[in-house]
Protein backbone atom coordinates (compact mmCIF):
# COMPACT_ATOMS: atom_id res chain seq x y z
CA UNK A 1 0.00 0.00 0.00
CA UNK A 2 2.94 2.31 -0.45
CA UNK A 3 1.55 3.86 -3.66
CA UNK A 4 -1.91 4.67 -2.24
CA UNK A 5 -3.09 7.76 -0.44
CA UNK A 6 -6.55 7.88 1.01
CA UNK A 7 -7.76 4.85 -0.96
CA UNK A 8 -6.74 6.24 -4.35
CA UNK A 9 -3.69 5.73 -6.47
CA UNK A 10 -1.59 8.86 -6.56
CA UNK A 11 -1.49 10.70 -9.88
CA UNK A 12 -4.65 9.09 -11.33
CA UNK A 13 -8.23 10.33 -11.33
CA UNK A 14 -11.02 7.87 -10.55
CA UNK A 15 -12.28 6.03 -13.62
CA UNK A 16 -15.78 7.55 -13.37
CA UNK A 17 -14.52 11.12 -13.28
CA UNK A 18 -12.18 10.77 -16.28
CA UNK A 19 -14.90 9.11 -18.36
CA UNK A 20 -17.36 11.88 -17.46
CA UNK A 21 -14.93 14.65 -18.40
CA UNK A 22 -14.14 12.86 -21.67
CA UNK A 23 -17.84 12.57 -22.44
CA UNK A 24 -18.43 16.27 -21.68
CA UNK A 25 -15.48 17.22 -23.90
CA UNK A 26 -16.76 15.15 -26.82
CA UNK A 27 -20.24 16.65 -26.40
CA UNK A 28 -18.88 20.22 -26.42
CA UNK A 29 -16.73 19.57 -29.49
CA UNK A 30 -19.67 17.96 -31.28
CA UNK A 31 -21.85 21.00 -30.62
CA UNK A 32 -19.16 23.41 -31.78
CA UNK A 33 -18.33 21.46 -34.94
CA UNK A 34 -21.85 20.51 -36.01
CA UNK A 35 -23.07 22.57 -38.98
CA UNK A 36 -26.65 22.83 -37.82
CA UNK A 37 -26.72 22.17 -34.10
CA UNK A 38 -24.97 25.10 -32.48
CA UNK A 39 -25.41 27.47 -35.41
CA UNK A 40 -29.16 27.11 -35.98
CA UNK A 41 -31.04 30.38 -35.63
CA UNK A 42 -33.23 30.66 -32.57
CA UNK A 43 -36.87 30.52 -33.54
CA UNK A 44 -39.80 31.49 -31.40
CA UNK A 45 -41.74 28.71 -29.67
CA UNK A 46 -44.92 30.66 -30.46
CA UNK A 47 -44.68 29.75 -34.15
CA UNK A 48 -44.95 26.03 -33.52
CA UNK A 49 -48.26 24.36 -34.46
CA UNK A 50 -50.81 23.81 -31.69
CA UNK A 51 -49.05 26.26 -29.37
CA UNK A 52 -50.62 29.47 -28.13
CA UNK A 53 -48.98 32.71 -29.22
CA UNK A 54 -46.25 33.88 -26.86
CA UNK A 55 -45.97 37.48 -25.77
CA UNK A 56 -42.87 38.91 -27.54
CA UNK A 57 -41.74 40.53 -24.30
CA UNK A 58 -41.38 37.16 -22.55
CA UNK A 59 -40.45 34.91 -25.52
CA UNK A 60 -37.28 32.99 -24.54
CA UNK A 61 -36.22 32.52 -28.18
CA UNK A 62 -37.20 35.61 -30.19
CA UNK A 63 -36.59 35.75 -33.94
CA UNK A 64 -33.24 37.42 -34.66
CA UNK A 65 -33.28 38.56 -38.30
CA UNK A 66 -29.57 39.49 -38.35
CA UNK A 67 -28.46 36.07 -37.09
CA UNK A 68 -30.95 34.22 -39.28
CA UNK A 69 -29.83 36.10 -42.40
CA UNK A 70 -26.13 35.49 -41.64
CA UNK A 71 -26.72 31.77 -41.18
CA UNK A 72 -28.90 31.57 -44.30
CA UNK A 73 -26.20 33.16 -46.47
CA UNK A 74 -23.36 31.19 -44.88
CA UNK A 75 -25.13 27.97 -45.84
CA UNK A 76 -25.85 29.04 -49.43
CA UNK A 77 -22.83 31.03 -50.60
CA UNK A 78 -20.45 29.18 -52.96
CA UNK A 79 -16.91 28.38 -51.78
CA UNK A 80 -14.72 31.47 -51.65
CA UNK A 81 -17.65 33.90 -51.46
CA UNK A 82 -18.39 35.78 -48.25
CA UNK A 83 -21.00 38.23 -47.04
CA UNK A 84 -20.61 41.24 -44.78
CA UNK A 85 -22.90 41.64 -41.78
CA UNK A 86 -26.46 42.67 -42.68
CA UNK A 87 -27.42 46.31 -42.21
CA UNK A 88 -31.00 47.38 -41.52
CA UNK A 89 -32.01 50.71 -43.03
CA UNK A 90 -35.30 52.12 -44.35
CA UNK A 91 -37.21 48.87 -43.86
CA UNK A 92 -34.74 46.65 -45.73
CA UNK A 93 -31.86 44.40 -44.78
CA UNK A 94 -28.86 45.11 -47.02
CA UNK A 95 -26.02 42.60 -47.40
CA UNK A 96 -22.86 43.11 -49.46
CA UNK A 97 -21.71 39.81 -51.00
CA UNK A 98 -18.02 39.64 -51.95
CA UNK A 99 -17.25 37.49 -54.99
CA UNK A 100 -13.71 36.21 -55.64
CA UNK A 101 -11.74 37.68 -58.55
CA UNK A 102 -11.37 34.36 -60.39
CA UNK A 103 -15.13 33.73 -60.60
CA UNK A 104 -16.70 34.00 -64.06
CA UNK A 105 -20.29 35.10 -64.61
CA UNK A 106 -22.76 37.89 -64.02
CA UNK A 107 -22.74 38.83 -60.31
CA UNK A 108 -26.19 40.43 -60.39
CA UNK A 109 -27.83 37.31 -61.79
CA UNK A 110 -25.90 35.20 -59.27
CA UNK A 111 -27.57 37.21 -56.49
CA UNK A 112 -30.98 36.12 -57.78
CA UNK A 113 -30.03 32.52 -56.92
CA UNK A 114 -29.42 33.58 -53.30
CA UNK A 115 -32.91 34.99 -52.70
CA UNK A 116 -34.85 32.92 -50.15
CA UNK A 117 -37.84 30.90 -51.32
CA UNK A 118 -41.29 32.33 -50.44
CA UNK A 119 -41.76 29.54 -47.88
CA UNK A 120 -38.48 30.30 -46.08
CA UNK A 121 -38.62 30.98 -42.34
CA UNK A 122 -36.62 34.16 -42.96
CA UNK A 123 -39.76 35.93 -44.15
CA UNK A 124 -41.39 35.79 -40.71
CA UNK A 125 -39.35 38.78 -39.55
CA UNK A 126 -37.96 40.22 -42.80
CA UNK A 127 -39.92 41.86 -45.61
CA UNK A 128 -37.12 42.98 -47.95
CA UNK A 129 -33.53 41.80 -48.50
CA UNK A 130 -31.20 43.71 -50.79
CA UNK A 131 -28.17 41.73 -51.98
CA UNK A 132 -25.33 43.89 -53.32
CA UNK A 133 -22.55 42.06 -55.19
CA UNK A 134 -19.00 43.37 -54.89
CA UNK A 135 -16.88 41.99 -57.73
CA UNK A 136 -13.58 43.08 -59.34
CA UNK A 137 -13.08 45.80 -56.71
CA UNK A 138 -16.35 47.55 -57.54
CA UNK A 139 -20.05 47.37 -56.59
CA UNK A 140 -22.52 45.91 -59.07
CA UNK A 141 -26.28 46.50 -59.35
CA UNK A 142 -28.13 45.01 -56.40
CA UNK A 143 -31.02 42.56 -56.29
CA UNK A 144 -34.11 43.02 -54.09
CA UNK A 145 -35.60 39.86 -52.62
CA UNK A 146 -39.24 39.91 -51.49
CA UNK A 147 -41.56 37.22 -50.27
PDB file of C-alpha atoms in Angstrom:
ATOM      1  CA  UNK A   1       0.000   0.000   0.000  1.00  0.00           C
ATOM      2  CA  UNK A   2       2.941   2.310  -0.453  1.00  0.00           C
ATOM      3  CA  UNK A   3       1.545   3.860  -3.660  1.00  0.00           C
ATOM      4  CA  UNK A   4      -1.912   4.673  -2.237  1.00  0.00           C
ATOM      5  CA  UNK A   5      -3.089   7.761  -0.444  1.00  0.00           C
ATOM      6  CA  UNK A   6      -6.547   7.880   1.011  1.00  0.00           C
ATOM      7  CA  UNK A   7      -7.760   4.848  -0.958  1.00  0.00           C
ATOM      8  CA  UNK A   8      -6.742   6.243  -4.350  1.00  0.00           C
ATOM      9  CA  UNK A   9      -3.691   5.728  -6.471  1.00  0.00           C
ATOM     10  CA  UNK A  10      -1.586   8.855  -6.563  1.00  0.00           C
ATOM     11  CA  UNK A  11      -1.486  10.695  -9.881  1.00  0.00           C
ATOM     12  CA  UNK A  12      -4.647   9.087 -11.326  1.00  0.00           C
ATOM     13  CA  UNK A  13      -8.230  10.325 -11.333  1.00  0.00           C
ATOM     14  CA  UNK A  14     -11.016   7.869 -10.548  1.00  0.00           C
ATOM     15  CA  UNK A  15     -12.281   6.029 -13.616  1.00  0.00           C
ATOM     16  CA  UNK A  16     -15.780   7.548 -13.372  1.00  0.00           C
ATOM     17  CA  UNK A  17     -14.516  11.122 -13.278  1.00  0.00           C
ATOM     18  CA  UNK A  18     -12.176  10.774 -16.284  1.00  0.00           C
ATOM     19  CA  UNK A  19     -14.901   9.112 -18.360  1.00  0.00           C
ATOM     20  CA  UNK A  20     -17.362  11.876 -17.465  1.00  0.00           C
ATOM     21  CA  UNK A  21     -14.933  14.650 -18.402  1.00  0.00           C
ATOM     22  CA  UNK A  22     -14.140  12.864 -21.672  1.00  0.00           C
ATOM     23  CA  UNK A  23     -17.843  12.568 -22.443  1.00  0.00           C
ATOM     24  CA  UNK A  24     -18.432  16.265 -21.683  1.00  0.00           C
ATOM     25  CA  UNK A  25     -15.476  17.223 -23.901  1.00  0.00           C
ATOM     26  CA  UNK A  26     -16.763  15.151 -26.815  1.00  0.00           C
ATOM     27  CA  UNK A  27     -20.237  16.652 -26.403  1.00  0.00           C
ATOM     28  CA  UNK A  28     -18.881  20.221 -26.421  1.00  0.00           C
ATOM     29  CA  UNK A  29     -16.732  19.571 -29.493  1.00  0.00           C
ATOM     30  CA  UNK A  30     -19.667  17.964 -31.284  1.00  0.00           C
ATOM     31  CA  UNK A  31     -21.853  20.999 -30.618  1.00  0.00           C
ATOM     32  CA  UNK A  32     -19.157  23.405 -31.777  1.00  0.00           C
ATOM     33  CA  UNK A  33     -18.329  21.463 -34.941  1.00  0.00           C
ATOM     34  CA  UNK A  34     -21.852  20.507 -36.012  1.00  0.00           C
ATOM     35  CA  UNK A  35     -23.068  22.572 -38.981  1.00  0.00           C
ATOM     36  CA  UNK A  36     -26.650  22.831 -37.825  1.00  0.00           C
ATOM     37  CA  UNK A  37     -26.719  22.171 -34.097  1.00  0.00           C
ATOM     38  CA  UNK A  38     -24.975  25.096 -32.481  1.00  0.00           C
ATOM     39  CA  UNK A  39     -25.415  27.473 -35.414  1.00  0.00           C
ATOM     40  CA  UNK A  40     -29.160  27.110 -35.983  1.00  0.00           C
ATOM     41  CA  UNK A  41     -31.044  30.385 -35.627  1.00  0.00           C
ATOM     42  CA  UNK A  42     -33.228  30.661 -32.574  1.00  0.00           C
ATOM     43  CA  UNK A  43     -36.875  30.523 -33.543  1.00  0.00           C
ATOM     44  CA  UNK A  44     -39.803  31.494 -31.402  1.00  0.00           C
ATOM     45  CA  UNK A  45     -41.739  28.712 -29.669  1.00  0.00           C
ATOM     46  CA  UNK A  46     -44.920  30.665 -30.460  1.00  0.00           C
ATOM     47  CA  UNK A  47     -44.682  29.755 -34.151  1.00  0.00           C
ATOM     48  CA  UNK A  48     -44.952  26.032 -33.521  1.00  0.00           C
ATOM     49  CA  UNK A  49     -48.260  24.361 -34.460  1.00  0.00           C
ATOM     50  CA  UNK A  50     -50.814  23.811 -31.686  1.00  0.00           C
ATOM     51  CA  UNK A  51     -49.052  26.262 -29.367  1.00  0.00           C
ATOM     52  CA  UNK A  52     -50.621  29.467 -28.135  1.00  0.00           C
ATOM     53  CA  UNK A  53     -48.983  32.711 -29.219  1.00  0.00           C
ATOM     54  CA  UNK A  54     -46.250  33.883 -26.856  1.00  0.00           C
ATOM     55  CA  UNK A  55     -45.966  37.484 -25.766  1.00  0.00           C
ATOM     56  CA  UNK A  56     -42.872  38.907 -27.542  1.00  0.00           C
ATOM     57  CA  UNK A  57     -41.738  40.535 -24.297  1.00  0.00           C
ATOM     58  CA  UNK A  58     -41.378  37.155 -22.547  1.00  0.00           C
ATOM     59  CA  UNK A  59     -40.454  34.914 -25.519  1.00  0.00           C
ATOM     60  CA  UNK A  60     -37.280  32.985 -24.539  1.00  0.00           C
ATOM     61  CA  UNK A  61     -36.223  32.519 -28.183  1.00  0.00           C
ATOM     62  CA  UNK A  62     -37.203  35.606 -30.193  1.00  0.00           C
ATOM     63  CA  UNK A  63     -36.595  35.752 -33.940  1.00  0.00           C
ATOM     64  CA  UNK A  64     -33.239  37.420 -34.662  1.00  0.00           C
ATOM     65  CA  UNK A  65     -33.285  38.564 -38.304  1.00  0.00           C
ATOM     66  CA  UNK A  66     -29.573  39.491 -38.351  1.00  0.00           C
ATOM     67  CA  UNK A  67     -28.462  36.068 -37.087  1.00  0.00           C
ATOM     68  CA  UNK A  68     -30.950  34.222 -39.284  1.00  0.00           C
ATOM     69  CA  UNK A  69     -29.829  36.102 -42.399  1.00  0.00           C
ATOM     70  CA  UNK A  70     -26.129  35.489 -41.644  1.00  0.00           C
ATOM     71  CA  UNK A  71     -26.725  31.772 -41.181  1.00  0.00           C
ATOM     72  CA  UNK A  72     -28.898  31.570 -44.298  1.00  0.00           C
ATOM     73  CA  UNK A  73     -26.200  33.158 -46.470  1.00  0.00           C
ATOM     74  CA  UNK A  74     -23.361  31.192 -44.875  1.00  0.00           C
ATOM     75  CA  UNK A  75     -25.128  27.970 -45.843  1.00  0.00           C
ATOM     76  CA  UNK A  76     -25.848  29.042 -49.430  1.00  0.00           C
ATOM     77  CA  UNK A  77     -22.826  31.026 -50.598  1.00  0.00           C
ATOM     78  CA  UNK A  78     -20.448  29.176 -52.956  1.00  0.00           C
ATOM     79  CA  UNK A  79     -16.909  28.381 -51.785  1.00  0.00           C
ATOM     80  CA  UNK A  80     -14.717  31.469 -51.654  1.00  0.00           C
ATOM     81  CA  UNK A  81     -17.651  33.897 -51.461  1.00  0.00           C
ATOM     82  CA  UNK A  82     -18.392  35.781 -48.251  1.00  0.00           C
ATOM     83  CA  UNK A  83     -21.000  38.234 -47.037  1.00  0.00           C
ATOM     84  CA  UNK A  84     -20.605  41.235 -44.785  1.00  0.00           C
ATOM     85  CA  UNK A  85     -22.897  41.644 -41.782  1.00  0.00           C
ATOM     86  CA  UNK A  86     -26.461  42.665 -42.676  1.00  0.00           C
ATOM     87  CA  UNK A  87     -27.420  46.311 -42.214  1.00  0.00           C
ATOM     88  CA  UNK A  88     -31.001  47.378 -41.519  1.00  0.00           C
ATOM     89  CA  UNK A  89     -32.014  50.708 -43.033  1.00  0.00           C
ATOM     90  CA  UNK A  90     -35.298  52.121 -44.345  1.00  0.00           C
ATOM     91  CA  UNK A  91     -37.211  48.866 -43.857  1.00  0.00           C
ATOM     92  CA  UNK A  92     -34.745  46.649 -45.726  1.00  0.00           C
ATOM     93  CA  UNK A  93     -31.864  44.399 -44.783  1.00  0.00           C
ATOM     94  CA  UNK A  94     -28.858  45.109 -47.016  1.00  0.00           C
ATOM     95  CA  UNK A  95     -26.019  42.597 -47.396  1.00  0.00           C
ATOM     96  CA  UNK A  96     -22.863  43.112 -49.462  1.00  0.00           C
ATOM     97  CA  UNK A  97     -21.712  39.814 -51.002  1.00  0.00           C
ATOM     98  CA  UNK A  98     -18.024  39.636 -51.951  1.00  0.00           C
ATOM     99  CA  UNK A  99     -17.252  37.493 -54.986  1.00  0.00           C
ATOM    100  CA  UNK A 100     -13.710  36.212 -55.638  1.00  0.00           C
ATOM    101  CA  UNK A 101     -11.739  37.683 -58.553  1.00  0.00           C
ATOM    102  CA  UNK A 102     -11.374  34.360 -60.391  1.00  0.00           C
ATOM    103  CA  UNK A 103     -15.134  33.729 -60.598  1.00  0.00           C
ATOM    104  CA  UNK A 104     -16.700  33.997 -64.057  1.00  0.00           C
ATOM    105  CA  UNK A 105     -20.290  35.104 -64.606  1.00  0.00           C
ATOM    106  CA  UNK A 106     -22.763  37.891 -64.017  1.00  0.00           C
ATOM    107  CA  UNK A 107     -22.743  38.834 -60.310  1.00  0.00           C
ATOM    108  CA  UNK A 108     -26.190  40.426 -60.392  1.00  0.00           C
ATOM    109  CA  UNK A 109     -27.829  37.306 -61.789  1.00  0.00           C
ATOM    110  CA  UNK A 110     -25.901  35.203 -59.270  1.00  0.00           C
ATOM    111  CA  UNK A 111     -27.573  37.214 -56.489  1.00  0.00           C
ATOM    112  CA  UNK A 112     -30.980  36.119 -57.776  1.00  0.00           C
ATOM    113  CA  UNK A 113     -30.031  32.525 -56.921  1.00  0.00           C
ATOM    114  CA  UNK A 114     -29.425  33.585 -53.297  1.00  0.00           C
ATOM    115  CA  UNK A 115     -32.912  34.994 -52.703  1.00  0.00           C
ATOM    116  CA  UNK A 116     -34.852  32.916 -50.149  1.00  0.00           C
ATOM    117  CA  UNK A 117     -37.840  30.903 -51.318  1.00  0.00           C
ATOM    118  CA  UNK A 118     -41.288  32.332 -50.443  1.00  0.00           C
ATOM    119  CA  UNK A 119     -41.764  29.538 -47.884  1.00  0.00           C
ATOM    120  CA  UNK A 120     -38.485  30.300 -46.080  1.00  0.00           C
ATOM    121  CA  UNK A 121     -38.617  30.979 -42.336  1.00  0.00           C
ATOM    122  CA  UNK A 122     -36.619  34.163 -42.963  1.00  0.00           C
ATOM    123  CA  UNK A 123     -39.758  35.934 -44.152  1.00  0.00           C
ATOM    124  CA  UNK A 124     -41.392  35.791 -40.710  1.00  0.00           C
ATOM    125  CA  UNK A 125     -39.350  38.785 -39.554  1.00  0.00           C
ATOM    126  CA  UNK A 126     -37.957  40.217 -42.800  1.00  0.00           C
ATOM    127  CA  UNK A 127     -39.919  41.855 -45.612  1.00  0.00           C
ATOM    128  CA  UNK A 128     -37.118  42.975 -47.951  1.00  0.00           C
ATOM    129  CA  UNK A 129     -33.532  41.797 -48.504  1.00  0.00           C
ATOM    130  CA  UNK A 130     -31.201  43.713 -50.786  1.00  0.00           C
ATOM    131  CA  UNK A 131     -28.169  41.733 -51.983  1.00  0.00           C
ATOM    132  CA  UNK A 132     -25.325  43.887 -53.319  1.00  0.00           C
ATOM    133  CA  UNK A 133     -22.548  42.055 -55.191  1.00  0.00           C
ATOM    134  CA  UNK A 134     -19.004  43.374 -54.891  1.00  0.00           C
ATOM    135  CA  UNK A 135     -16.883  41.990 -57.733  1.00  0.00           C
ATOM    136  CA  UNK A 136     -13.576  43.083 -59.339  1.00  0.00           C
ATOM    137  CA  UNK A 137     -13.083  45.798 -56.710  1.00  0.00           C
ATOM    138  CA  UNK A 138     -16.354  47.549 -57.536  1.00  0.00           C
ATOM    139  CA  UNK A 139     -20.045  47.368 -56.590  1.00  0.00           C
ATOM    140  CA  UNK A 140     -22.517  45.913 -59.072  1.00  0.00           C
ATOM    141  CA  UNK A 141     -26.277  46.502 -59.349  1.00  0.00           C
ATOM    142  CA  UNK A 142     -28.132  45.014 -56.396  1.00  0.00           C
ATOM    143  CA  UNK A 143     -31.019  42.556 -56.289  1.00  0.00           C
ATOM    144  CA  UNK A 144     -34.106  43.023 -54.093  1.00  0.00           C
ATOM    145  CA  UNK A 145     -35.599  39.856 -52.622  1.00  0.00           C
ATOM    146  CA  UNK A 146     -39.236  39.915 -51.493  1.00  0.00           C
ATOM    147  CA  UNK A 147     -41.565  37.222 -50.271  1.00  0.00           C
TER     148      UNK A 147
END
